[in-house]
Structures are given as C-alpha cells and as structure tokens.
Coordinates of C-alpha atoms in Angstrom, one line a residue:
X1 CA 56.6 -58.8 -35.0
X2 CA 53.2 -57.1 -34.6
X3 CA 52.1 -55.5 -31.4
X4 CA 49.1 -57.2 -30.0
X5 CA 46.7 -54.5 -28.9
X6 CA 43.5 -55.1 -27.0
X7 CA 40.9 -52.3 -27.4
X8 CA 38.0 -52.2 -24.9
X9 CA 35.1 -49.7 -25.4
X10 CA 31.6 -49.2 -26.6
X11 CA 30.6 -49.6 -30.2
X12 CA 30.6 -45.9 -31.0
X13 CA 34.2 -45.4 -29.8
X14 CA 35.4 -48.7 -31.4
X15 CA 34.1 -47.6 -34.8
X16 CA 36.2 -44.4 -34.7
X17 CA 39.3 -46.3 -33.7
X18 CA 38.8 -48.9 -36.4
X19 CA 38.8 -46.1 -39.0
X20 CA 42.2 -44.9 -37.8
X21 CA 43.8 -48.2 -37.0
X22 CA 44.5 -49.1 -40.7
X23 CA 47.1 -46.3 -40.7
X24 CA 49.2 -48.3 -38.2
X25 CA 50.0 -51.7 -39.7
X26 CA 52.4 -52.6 -36.8
X27 CA 49.4 -53.3 -34.6
X28 CA 47.4 -56.5 -34.5
X29 CA 44.2 -55.3 -32.9
X30 CA 41.3 -57.2 -31.1
X31 CA 38.2 -55.3 -30.1
X32 CA 36.1 -56.0 -27.0
X33 CA 32.8 -54.3 -26.0
X34 CA 31.6 -54.2 -22.4
X35 CA 28.4 -53.5 -20.5
X36 CA 29.7 -52.7 -17.1
X37 CA 33.0 -51.5 -15.6
X38 CA 33.4 -55.0 -14.0
X39 CA 33.3 -56.5 -17.5
X40 CA 36.6 -54.9 -18.4
X41 CA 38.4 -56.8 -15.6
X42 CA 37.0 -60.1 -16.9
X43 CA 38.1 -59.3 -20.4
X44 CA 41.6 -58.5 -19.4
X45 CA 41.9 -61.6 -17.2
X46 CA 40.8 -63.8 -20.1
X47 CA 42.9 -62.1 -22.7
X48 CA 46.0 -61.0 -20.8
X49 CA 48.4 -63.6 -22.2
X50 CA 47.3 -62.8 -25.8
X51 CA 47.9 -59.1 -25.5
X52 CA 50.9 -56.8 -25.3
X53 CA 49.1 -53.7 -24.3
X54 CA 45.5 -52.4 -23.6
X55 CA 43.7 -49.3 -24.8
X56 CA 40.5 -48.4 -22.8
X57 CA 38.2 -46.0 -24.6
X58 CA 35.9 -45.1 -21.7
X59 CA 37.3 -43.1 -18.8
X60 CA 35.3 -44.9 -16.1
X61 CA 36.5 -48.3 -17.4
X62 CA 40.1 -47.1 -17.4
X63 CA 39.9 -45.8 -13.9
X64 CA 38.3 -49.0 -12.7
X65 CA 41.1 -51.2 -14.2
X66 CA 43.8 -48.9 -12.9
X67 CA 42.4 -49.2 -9.3
X68 CA 42.0 -53.0 -9.7
X69 CA 45.7 -53.0 -10.7
X70 CA 45.7 -56.6 -11.9
X71 CA 47.0 -56.1 -15.4
X72 CA 50.6 -56.8 -16.1
X73 CA 50.5 -55.0 -19.5
X74 CA 50.8 -51.3 -20.2
X75 CA 47.4 -49.5 -20.0
X76 CA 46.5 -46.5 -22.2
X77 CA 43.4 -44.3 -22.4
X78 CA 42.3 -41.3 -24.5
X79 CA 41.5 -38.4 -22.2
X80 CA 38.0 -36.9 -22.9
X81 CA 39.2 -33.3 -22.6
X82 CA 40.8 -30.8 -24.9
X83 CA 39.8 -31.4 -28.5
X84 CA 37.2 -34.0 -27.6
X85 CA 35.4 -31.7 -25.2
X86 CA 35.7 -28.7 -27.5
X87 CA 34.2 -30.6 -30.4
X88 CA 31.1 -31.5 -28.2
X89 CA 30.8 -27.9 -27.0
X90 CA 30.9 -26.5 -30.5
X91 CA 28.2 -28.9 -31.5
X92 CA 26.0 -27.7 -28.6
X93 CA 26.6 -24.0 -29.1
X94 CA 26.0 -24.3 -32.9
X95 CA 23.0 -26.6 -33.0
X96 CA 21.3 -26.0 -29.7
X97 CA 22.3 -22.4 -29.0
X98 CA 22.7 -23.1 -25.3
X99 CA 24.8 -21.2 -22.7
X100 CA 27.4 -23.1 -20.7
X101 CA 25.2 -22.6 -17.5
X102 CA 22.5 -24.6 -19.3
X103 CA 24.6 -27.8 -19.4
X104 CA 25.6 -30.4 -16.9
X105 CA 28.9 -32.5 -17.2
X106 CA 30.4 -35.6 -15.8
X107 CA 33.8 -37.4 -15.8
X108 CA 35.8 -34.4 -17.1
X109 CA 37.3 -32.6 -14.1
X110 CA 35.8 -29.2 -13.2
X111 CA 39.2 -27.4 -13.6
X112 CA 39.7 -28.9 -17.1
X113 CA 36.3 -27.5 -18.2
X114 CA 37.1 -24.1 -16.8
X115 CA 40.5 -24.0 -18.5
X116 CA 38.9 -25.2 -21.8
X117 CA 36.3 -22.5 -21.7
X118 CA 38.9 -19.9 -20.9
X119 CA 40.8 -20.9 -24.0
X120 CA 37.7 -20.4 -26.0
X121 CA 37.1 -17.0 -24.4
X122 CA 33.8 -18.1 -22.9
X123 CA 32.8 -16.4 -19.7
X124 CA 31.2 -19.0 -17.4
X125 CA 31.3 -17.4 -13.9
X126 CA 31.1 -19.9 -11.1
X127 CA 28.0 -21.8 -12.1
X128 CA 29.1 -24.9 -13.9
X129 CA 27.3 -28.2 -13.1
X130 CA 29.9 -30.9 -13.0
X131 CA 29.5 -34.4 -11.4
X132 CA 32.4 -35.2 -9.1
X133 CA 32.9 -38.6 -10.8
X134 CA 35.1 -41.2 -9.2
X135 CA 35.7 -44.8 -9.9
X136 CA 33.3 -45.9 -7.2
X137 CA 30.5 -43.7 -8.5
X138 CA 27.6 -46.0 -9.8
X139 CA 26.4 -45.3 -13.3
X140 CA 22.9 -44.8 -12.0
X141 CA 24.1 -42.0 -9.7
X142 CA 25.7 -40.2 -12.6
X143 CA 22.5 -40.5 -14.5
X144 CA 20.5 -39.2 -11.5
X145 CA 22.7 -36.2 -11.2
X146 CA 22.0 -35.0 -14.8
X147 CA 18.3 -36.0 -14.6
X148 CA 17.6 -34.1 -11.4
X149 CA 19.2 -30.9 -12.7
X150 CA 17.2 -31.2 -16.0
X151 CA 13.9 -32.1 -14.2
X152 CA 14.3 -29.1 -11.9
X153 CA 14.9 -26.8 -14.9
X154 CA 18.4 -25.9 -13.8
X155 CA 19.8 -27.3 -17.0
X156 CA 18.6 -27.9 -20.6
X157 CA 21.0 -30.6 -21.7
X158 CA 23.7 -33.0 -20.4
X159 CA 27.2 -33.8 -21.6
X160 CA 28.4 -37.3 -20.7
X161 CA 31.5 -39.4 -21.4
X162 CA 29.7 -42.7 -20.4
X163 CA 27.8 -44.5 -23.1
X164 CA 25.3 -46.2 -20.7
X165 CA 24.5 -42.8 -19.1
X166 CA 23.8 -41.4 -22.5
X167 CA 21.4 -44.2 -23.3
X168 CA 19.6 -43.8 -19.9
X169 CA 19.3 -40.0 -20.3
X170 CA 18.0 -40.3 -23.9
X171 CA 15.4 -42.8 -22.7
X172 CA 14.3 -40.4 -20.0
X173 CA 13.9 -37.6 -22.5
X174 CA 16.9 -35.5 -21.5
X175 CA 18.8 -33.8 -24.4
X176 CA 22.2 -35.5 -24.2
X177 CA 25.5 -35.2 -26.0
X178 CA 28.2 -37.8 -25.8
X179 CA 31.9 -36.8 -25.7
X180 CA 33.8 -39.1 -28.1
X181 CA 37.5 -39.3 -28.9
X182 CA 38.6 -37.2 -31.9
X183 CA 40.8 -38.6 -34.6
X184 CA 43.7 -36.4 -33.7
X185 CA 43.7 -37.7 -30.1
X186 CA 43.5 -41.3 -31.4
X187 CA 46.5 -40.8 -33.8
X188 CA 48.5 -39.3 -31.0
X189 CA 47.7 -42.2 -28.7
X190 CA 48.8 -44.7 -31.4
X191 CA 52.1 -42.8 -31.7
X192 CA 52.5 -42.9 -27.9
X193 CA 51.8 -46.7 -27.8
X194 CA 54.4 -47.3 -30.5
X195 CA 57.0 -45.3 -28.5
X196 CA 56.1 -47.2 -25.3
X197 CA 56.6 -50.5 -27.1
X198 CA 60.0 -49.5 -28.4
X199 CA 61.0 -48.3 -25.0
X200 CA 59.8 -51.5 -23.4
X201 CA 62.0 -53.5 -25.8
X202 CA 65.0 -51.5 -24.7
X203 CA 64.0 -51.8 -21.1
X204 CA 63.6 -55.6 -21.3
X205 CA 67.2 -55.8 -22.7
X206 CA 68.6 -54.2 -19.5
X207 CA 71.2 -56.2 -17.7
X208 CA 69.8 -57.9 -14.6
X209 CA 71.7 -59.8 -11.9
X210 CA 70.3 -62.3 -9.4
X211 CA 72.3 -63.1 -6.4
X212 CA 71.2 -66.3 -4.5
X213 CA 72.5 -67.2 -1.0
X214 CA 72.0 -70.8 0.0
X215 CA 72.7 -72.7 3.2
X216 CA 75.3 -75.3 1.9
X217 CA 75.6 -77.2 5.2
X218 CA 72.1 -78.6 5.6
X219 CA 72.7 -80.5 8.9
X220 CA 73.9 -78.3 11.7
X221 CA 74.8 -81.3 13.9
X222 CA 77.1 -82.9 11.3
X223 CA 80.8 -82.2 11.0
X224 CA 81.7 -81.7 7.3
X225 CA 85.0 -82.3 5.7
X226 CA 86.3 -79.9 3.0
X227 CA 85.6 -82.6 0.3
X228 CA 82.0 -82.9 1.5
X229 CA 81.4 -79.2 1.4
X230 CA 82.9 -79.0 -2.1
X231 CA 80.7 -81.9 -3.2
X232 CA 77.6 -80.1 -1.8
X233 CA 78.6 -76.9 -3.7
X234 CA 79.0 -78.9 -7.0
X235 CA 75.5 -80.4 -6.6
X236 CA 74.0 -77.0 -6.0
X237 CA 76.0 -75.5 -8.9
X238 CA 74.6 -78.1 -11.3
X239 CA 71.0 -77.1 -10.3
X240 CA 71.7 -73.4 -10.7
X241 CA 73.3 -74.0 -14.2
X242 CA 70.0 -75.7 -15.2
X243 CA 68.1 -72.6 -13.9
X244 CA 70.5 -70.2 -15.6
X245 CA 69.8 -71.9 -19.0
X246 CA 66.0 -71.4 -18.4
X247 CA 66.5 -67.6 -18.0
X248 CA 69.2 -67.6 -20.8
X249 CA 71.7 -66.4 -18.4
X250 CA 75.2 -67.2 -17.1
X251 CA 76.2 -68.4 -13.7
X252 CA 79.1 -67.3 -11.5
X253 CA 79.8 -68.8 -8.1
X254 CA 81.6 -66.6 -5.5
X255 CA 81.7 -69.2 -2.7
X256 CA 80.1 -69.4 0.7
X257 CA 76.8 -70.4 -0.8
X258 CA 76.5 -67.3 -3.0
X259 CA 75.8 -67.5 -6.7
X260 CA 75.2 -64.8 -9.3
X261 CA 73.0 -65.2 -12.4
X262 CA 73.4 -62.7 -15.2
X263 CA 70.4 -62.3 -17.5
X264 CA 68.0 -59.6 -18.8
X265 CA 65.1 -57.7 -17.3
X266 CA 62.5 -59.0 -19.7
X267 CA 63.2 -62.7 -18.8
X268 CA 63.1 -62.0 -15.1
X269 CA 59.9 -59.9 -15.5
X270 CA 58.3 -62.9 -17.2
X271 CA 59.2 -65.6 -14.7
X272 CA 58.2 -63.3 -11.7
X273 CA 54.9 -62.3 -13.2
X274 CA 55.9 -58.7 -13.7
X275 CA 58.0 -58.7 -10.5
X276 CA 55.0 -59.7 -8.3
X277 CA 55.7 -63.3 -7.4
X278 CA 58.4 -65.9 -6.7
X279 CA 58.6 -68.3 -9.6
X280 CA 58.1 -72.0 -9.2
X281 CA 61.6 -73.3 -10.0
X282 CA 61.8 -77.0 -10.3
X283 CA 65.6 -77.1 -9.5
X284 CA 65.1 -75.3 -6.2
X285 CA 62.1 -77.3 -5.1
X286 CA 64.0 -80.5 -5.6
X287 CA 67.0 -79.2 -3.7
X288 CA 67.8 -80.1 -0.2
X289 CA 69.8 -76.9 0.1
X290 CA 67.8 -74.1 1.7
X291 CA 67.6 -70.7 0.0
X292 CA 68.3 -68.0 2.5
X293 CA 67.4 -65.1 0.2
X294 CA 67.5 -63.8 -3.4
X295 CA 68.3 -60.3 -4.5
X296 CA 67.6 -59.0 -8.0
X297 CA 69.4 -55.9 -9.3
X298 CA 68.6 -54.0 -12.5
X299 CA 71.0 -51.4 -13.9
X300 CA 72.4 -49.6 -16.8
X301 CA 75.7 -51.5 -16.5
X302 CA 76.7 -54.9 -15.2
X303 CA 78.5 -53.2 -12.3
X304 CA 75.3 -51.2 -11.3
X305 CA 73.1 -54.3 -11.7
X306 CA 75.4 -56.3 -9.5
X307 CA 75.6 -53.6 -6.9
X308 CA 71.8 -53.3 -6.8
X309 CA 71.4 -57.1 -6.6
X310 CA 73.7 -57.2 -3.5
X311 CA 71.6 -54.3 -2.0
X312 CA 68.4 -56.3 -2.7
X313 CA 69.9 -59.4 -1.1
X314 CA 70.8 -57.5 2.1
X315 CA 67.2 -56.2 2.3
X316 CA 65.7 -59.6 1.6
X317 CA 67.7 -61.2 4.5
X318 CA 65.9 -58.9 6.9
X319 CA 62.7 -61.0 6.2
X320 CA 62.0 -64.7 6.6
X321 CA 64.1 -67.3 4.7
X322 CA 63.4 -67.6 1.0
X323 CA 62.5 -64.0 0.5
X324 CA 63.1 -62.3 -2.9
X325 CA 63.6 -58.5 -3.3
X326 CA 64.4 -56.3 -6.2
X327 CA 66.3 -53.0 -6.6
X328 CA 65.6 -51.2 -9.9
X329 CA 67.8 -48.9 -11.8
X330 CA 66.0 -45.9 -10.4
X331 CA 66.9 -47.2 -6.9
X332 CA 63.3 -48.1 -6.0
X333 CA 62.9 -51.3 -4.0
X334 CA 60.2 -53.9 -4.4
X335 CA 59.5 -56.9 -2.1
X336 CA 59.1 -59.3 -0.5
X337 CA 57.9 -60.7 -3.8
X338 CA 54.6 -62.7 -3.7
X339 CA 53.8 -61.6 -0.1
X340 CA 50.7 -59.7 1.0
X341 CA 53.1 -57.1 2.4
X342 CA 54.9 -56.5 -0.9
X343 CA 55.8 -52.8 -1.2
X344 CA 57.5 -50.5 -3.7
X345 CA 59.5 -47.7 -2.1
X346 CA 62.6 -45.5 -2.6
X347 CA 65.5 -44.5 -0.5
X348 CA 65.9 -41.2 -2.3
X349 CA 63.7 -38.2 -1.3
X350 CA 64.7 -34.8 -0.1
X351 CA 61.5 -34.6 1.9
X352 CA 62.1 -37.9 3.7
X353 CA 65.7 -36.9 4.3
X354 CA 64.4 -33.8 6.1
X355 CA 61.9 -35.9 8.2
X356 CA 64.7 -38.4 8.9
X357 CA 66.8 -35.6 10.3
X358 CA 64.0 -34.5 12.6
X359 CA 62.9 -37.9 13.9
X360 CA 66.1 -40.0 13.7
X361 CA 64.1 -42.5 11.7
X362 CA 66.0 -43.8 8.7
X363 CA 64.9 -42.8 5.2
X364 CA 64.5 -46.5 4.3
X365 CA 62.0 -46.9 7.2
X366 CA 60.1 -43.7 6.2
X367 CA 60.0 -44.9 2.6
X368 CA 58.5 -48.2 3.6
X369 CA 55.8 -46.4 5.6
X370 CA 55.0 -44.3 2.5
X371 CA 54.8 -47.5 0.4
X372 CA 52.5 -49.1 3.1
X373 CA 50.1 -46.2 3.0
X374 CA 50.0 -46.2 -0.8
X375 CA 49.3 -50.0 -0.8
X376 CA 46.5 -49.6 1.8
X377 CA 45.1 -46.6 -0.2
X378 CA 44.6 -44.9 3.2
X379 CA 46.3 -42.2 5.3
X380 CA 45.5 -44.0 8.6
X381 CA 47.2 -47.0 10.1
X382 CA 47.5 -48.8 13.5
X383 CA 50.7 -49.8 15.2
X384 CA 49.7 -53.4 14.8
X385 CA 49.2 -53.1 11.0
X386 CA 52.5 -51.2 10.7
X387 CA 54.3 -53.9 12.5
X388 CA 52.8 -56.6 10.3
X389 CA 53.7 -54.9 7.1
X390 CA 57.3 -54.1 8.2
X391 CA 57.9 -57.5 9.9
X392 CA 58.8 -55.8 13.2
X393 CA 57.5 -56.1 16.8
X394 CA 54.4 -54.0 17.7
X395 CA 56.4 -52.2 20.4
X396 CA 59.0 -51.2 17.7
X397 CA 56.1 -49.9 15.5
X398 CA 54.7 -47.9 18.4
X399 CA 58.1 -46.4 19.0
X400 CA 58.3 -45.3 15.3
X401 CA 54.8 -43.8 15.5
X402 CA 55.7 -42.0 18.8
X403 CA 58.7 -40.3 17.1
X404 CA 56.6 -39.2 14.2
X405 CA 53.8 -38.0 16.5
X406 CA 56.3 -35.8 18.4
X407 CA 57.1 -34.0 15.1
X408 CA 53.4 -33.7 14.0
X409 CA 53.8 -36.2 11.2
X410 CA 51.6 -38.9 12.8
X411 CA 48.3 -37.6 14.3
X412 CA 45.9 -39.7 16.3
X413 CA 42.8 -40.1 14.2
X414 CA 40.5 -42.4 16.1
X415 CA 40.2 -46.1 17.0
X416 CA 39.3 -49.4 15.4
X417 CA 38.2 -52.6 17.1
X418 CA 38.9 -55.5 14.7
X419 CA 38.1 -57.9 17.6
X420 CA 34.9 -57.1 19.6
X421 CA 36.5 -58.8 22.7
X422 CA 39.8 -57.1 22.3
X423 CA 41.0 -53.6 23.2
X424 CA 40.5 -50.9 20.6
X425 CA 43.5 -50.0 18.5
X426 CA 44.6 -46.4 18.0
X427 CA 44.6 -45.2 14.4
X428 CA 47.2 -42.6 13.2
X429 CA 47.0 -40.3 10.2
X430 CA 50.3 -40.1 8.5
X431 CA 51.3 -36.8 6.9
X432 CA 54.5 -38.0 5.3
X433 CA 53.4 -36.8 1.9
X434 CA 52.6 -33.4 3.3
X435 CA 55.5 -32.7 5.6

C-alpha cells in the first residue's frame, strides 16, 4: 500500500522535492501550488480524504495551517534553518561579498540565525535585522520591512523564506535571496514521514475499549417485570451487536445497562473524525433506550484499555446525557466529543500537583483550566467563561478563581463588557504554566 502524500508549496520548492521523490517509491505524491496562506486551507479541505499526510514547503503556510488546526492528517514541514540558511549565506558571502550587518532576514528566528553564524565563526555583534514574523503577519508587511531598511541604506540585500515576498522585493529593485530547502533536509523529512507512517500503523492497532451505559427502563412511571427488563436488554444488545460489527469489534454485556465493545484505535479514530465528534450511529438513533454516556479507553493491554474506558465513562457522566469522553494510553483526557467546550488535558503533572496542594483544588480541575486556556489561545478568562467550559455554576467558578488568586496564580487583568447593558466582567490572567 502506497502512502498518499500531499505536497503544498511554490513551484521552486516543488521542483526540488520532485527531484528527490523518485528515491522513495512508497509514496504516491500529489503536488499543489498556492498563492496565499488561505489557499492552503482550501486545498487541505478539498483533498483531506484523498491524503494520508501533508508536507508544507513554505514556513508561513505551515504555521497558518497549524493554527487553523482543521486537518486530521499528520502535518510536516522542512525548517528553513541550518543547512538551508547556511547555503543561502554562503551564496551571499561568495557572490555579493556582503557583511551580515548588510542583510535583513524574515521567518527564521533571531536566535537560530545567531547560533548558525556562531557555528560558522562569523562575528555579528548585536546588529542583525530580523523580522519578527508570526502567522498573522501580512506578506505586505514583511515586504515593507525589508524594503524600508534597503531604501534607508541600512541594508544592501534581503533574505526571505516567502516566495511572494521575494517576487515583490525583486520587482522593487531590492537584491533578494530566497532560502530554499536543501536536498539533505528533504531526504531527512521523507525518512521521518516513513517512520511516522509505520508508527501510525502500530498506533492504529492499539486495543481500544468503549463502554456504553444506557437507561434500560425508559418509562419511570411503569413497573417492569424481570422478563420485561430482560427483553429490553435483548433488544438493546441486538443493536449493539450490529454496531460492534461496524467497528469490527466484539461486544460484552455486564448488566445494568453497561456494554463493552472491544475494537482498535484506528477504527474509533475514523468513526469519531480523529476523536473530535460523536459519530452518527444508526442503531443508536433508532433506539428508544437513552444513552447515558460513553467512555473510550486506549491502552497497551486489554486491561489498561478497559480501565481507561471506565475512567472516561465516569468523567463523561459529569456532563449532560449522551456525552462521549476518551482516556488515552498516556492518561490524557479528551472530551466532551463534538462540543464547543471539548478539551484535552492530563491528570499527571508535578507542577499541578504542587498547585493543588497549595490551593486544595484537584489536579483534574487545574488540568481542565490549562486545557481551556490552550483552547482559547489566551491567558485571560472570566468566571462566566470558565463556568461555561467546565459545566459548573458561575459561583463555583468564582470560588476556584478566588483560591487561585490567593496563591498569586490568578491575577486580575482588567474587564470585558460582552453586553453593553450588563455589568462588566472581571478578567483574570492565569499563571498555571508559570507557577
């Protein structure tokens, strides 16, 4: 079976990859060019089901896709540092005879350039012109950075990793050099992708257990005989057998509305859209029996997977009915699946254990707060937002924040007013990652 690889880049980068790709017959490669960073997302959305992994050849496109976070397939990129940067600098020093202070850079981090120059025994002092590129930086702004330095005679040339910036600078008359991936880096990346694919096959074969808990007695007002209860269990079991066949698993009933399905990680990953959604299951939709919750456990053994599934079920039951949660083999927890509040967090952290001891807040709760802040991509939050994400009352969220505030972990950082007619909400800066 060939690995379906999607490669996104500009024509210059793609040409270099094409020269190397013949050495790797395990890959079936499709190439895509783009004009803007936004194009990369459109390409991935259109081709996601036809691809096993993605290789993005331009750093800004890779960062944009990573921040978008919508791809379910492994993403790879070739860093434009090390050998790629050295090759460009050697070309400049040999052909143009310029000093490092005569050049402006973008995309490559300042410290990487400093380290690279130190390895080449080049004294650069503190004057290196580097654009602090981030994924939100418009291409025009990167161009303007280089152009202004050159126009004001502070530099004599520009080094860029962005093809469009190179074209704009060239048109403006600025001497420009493009950092391109070197063949050694490309070969190394192909090797890494092969390893990742092999590891993924092993991972997808991991034992996975689902534990479902149903409400067998659908009418609280009715008095059921033992025969009627048994009959309801049989009807539900038949539907779960049909579901187990779909995920190529086996079913085990343990009574009291609990059923275990043993399958593999790869199949569960597929039906849950890479552990991000509750699947549409025909057997459940047609059932009059209400699903209380579902826990998914992944482990290195059947025992570990079953234990993790039970833990996931216990966590899922803290939310509304029908919630799905997952506990992975590294003890991270994800859920509720398919909800806006879906988080990934871990119970295991020495730092959080220390904070838990000081605040009397459980590690599980602290882990959830860390997951919420990462999901929000912010270090500030209001008590109302915390309550919404954690499915608790606002007064409970305020109580948690108050305890963190006493220990200097939550710091009041201003106010927000989402409703002009309402009272402003206090914002708190969380220092959980720095405690």
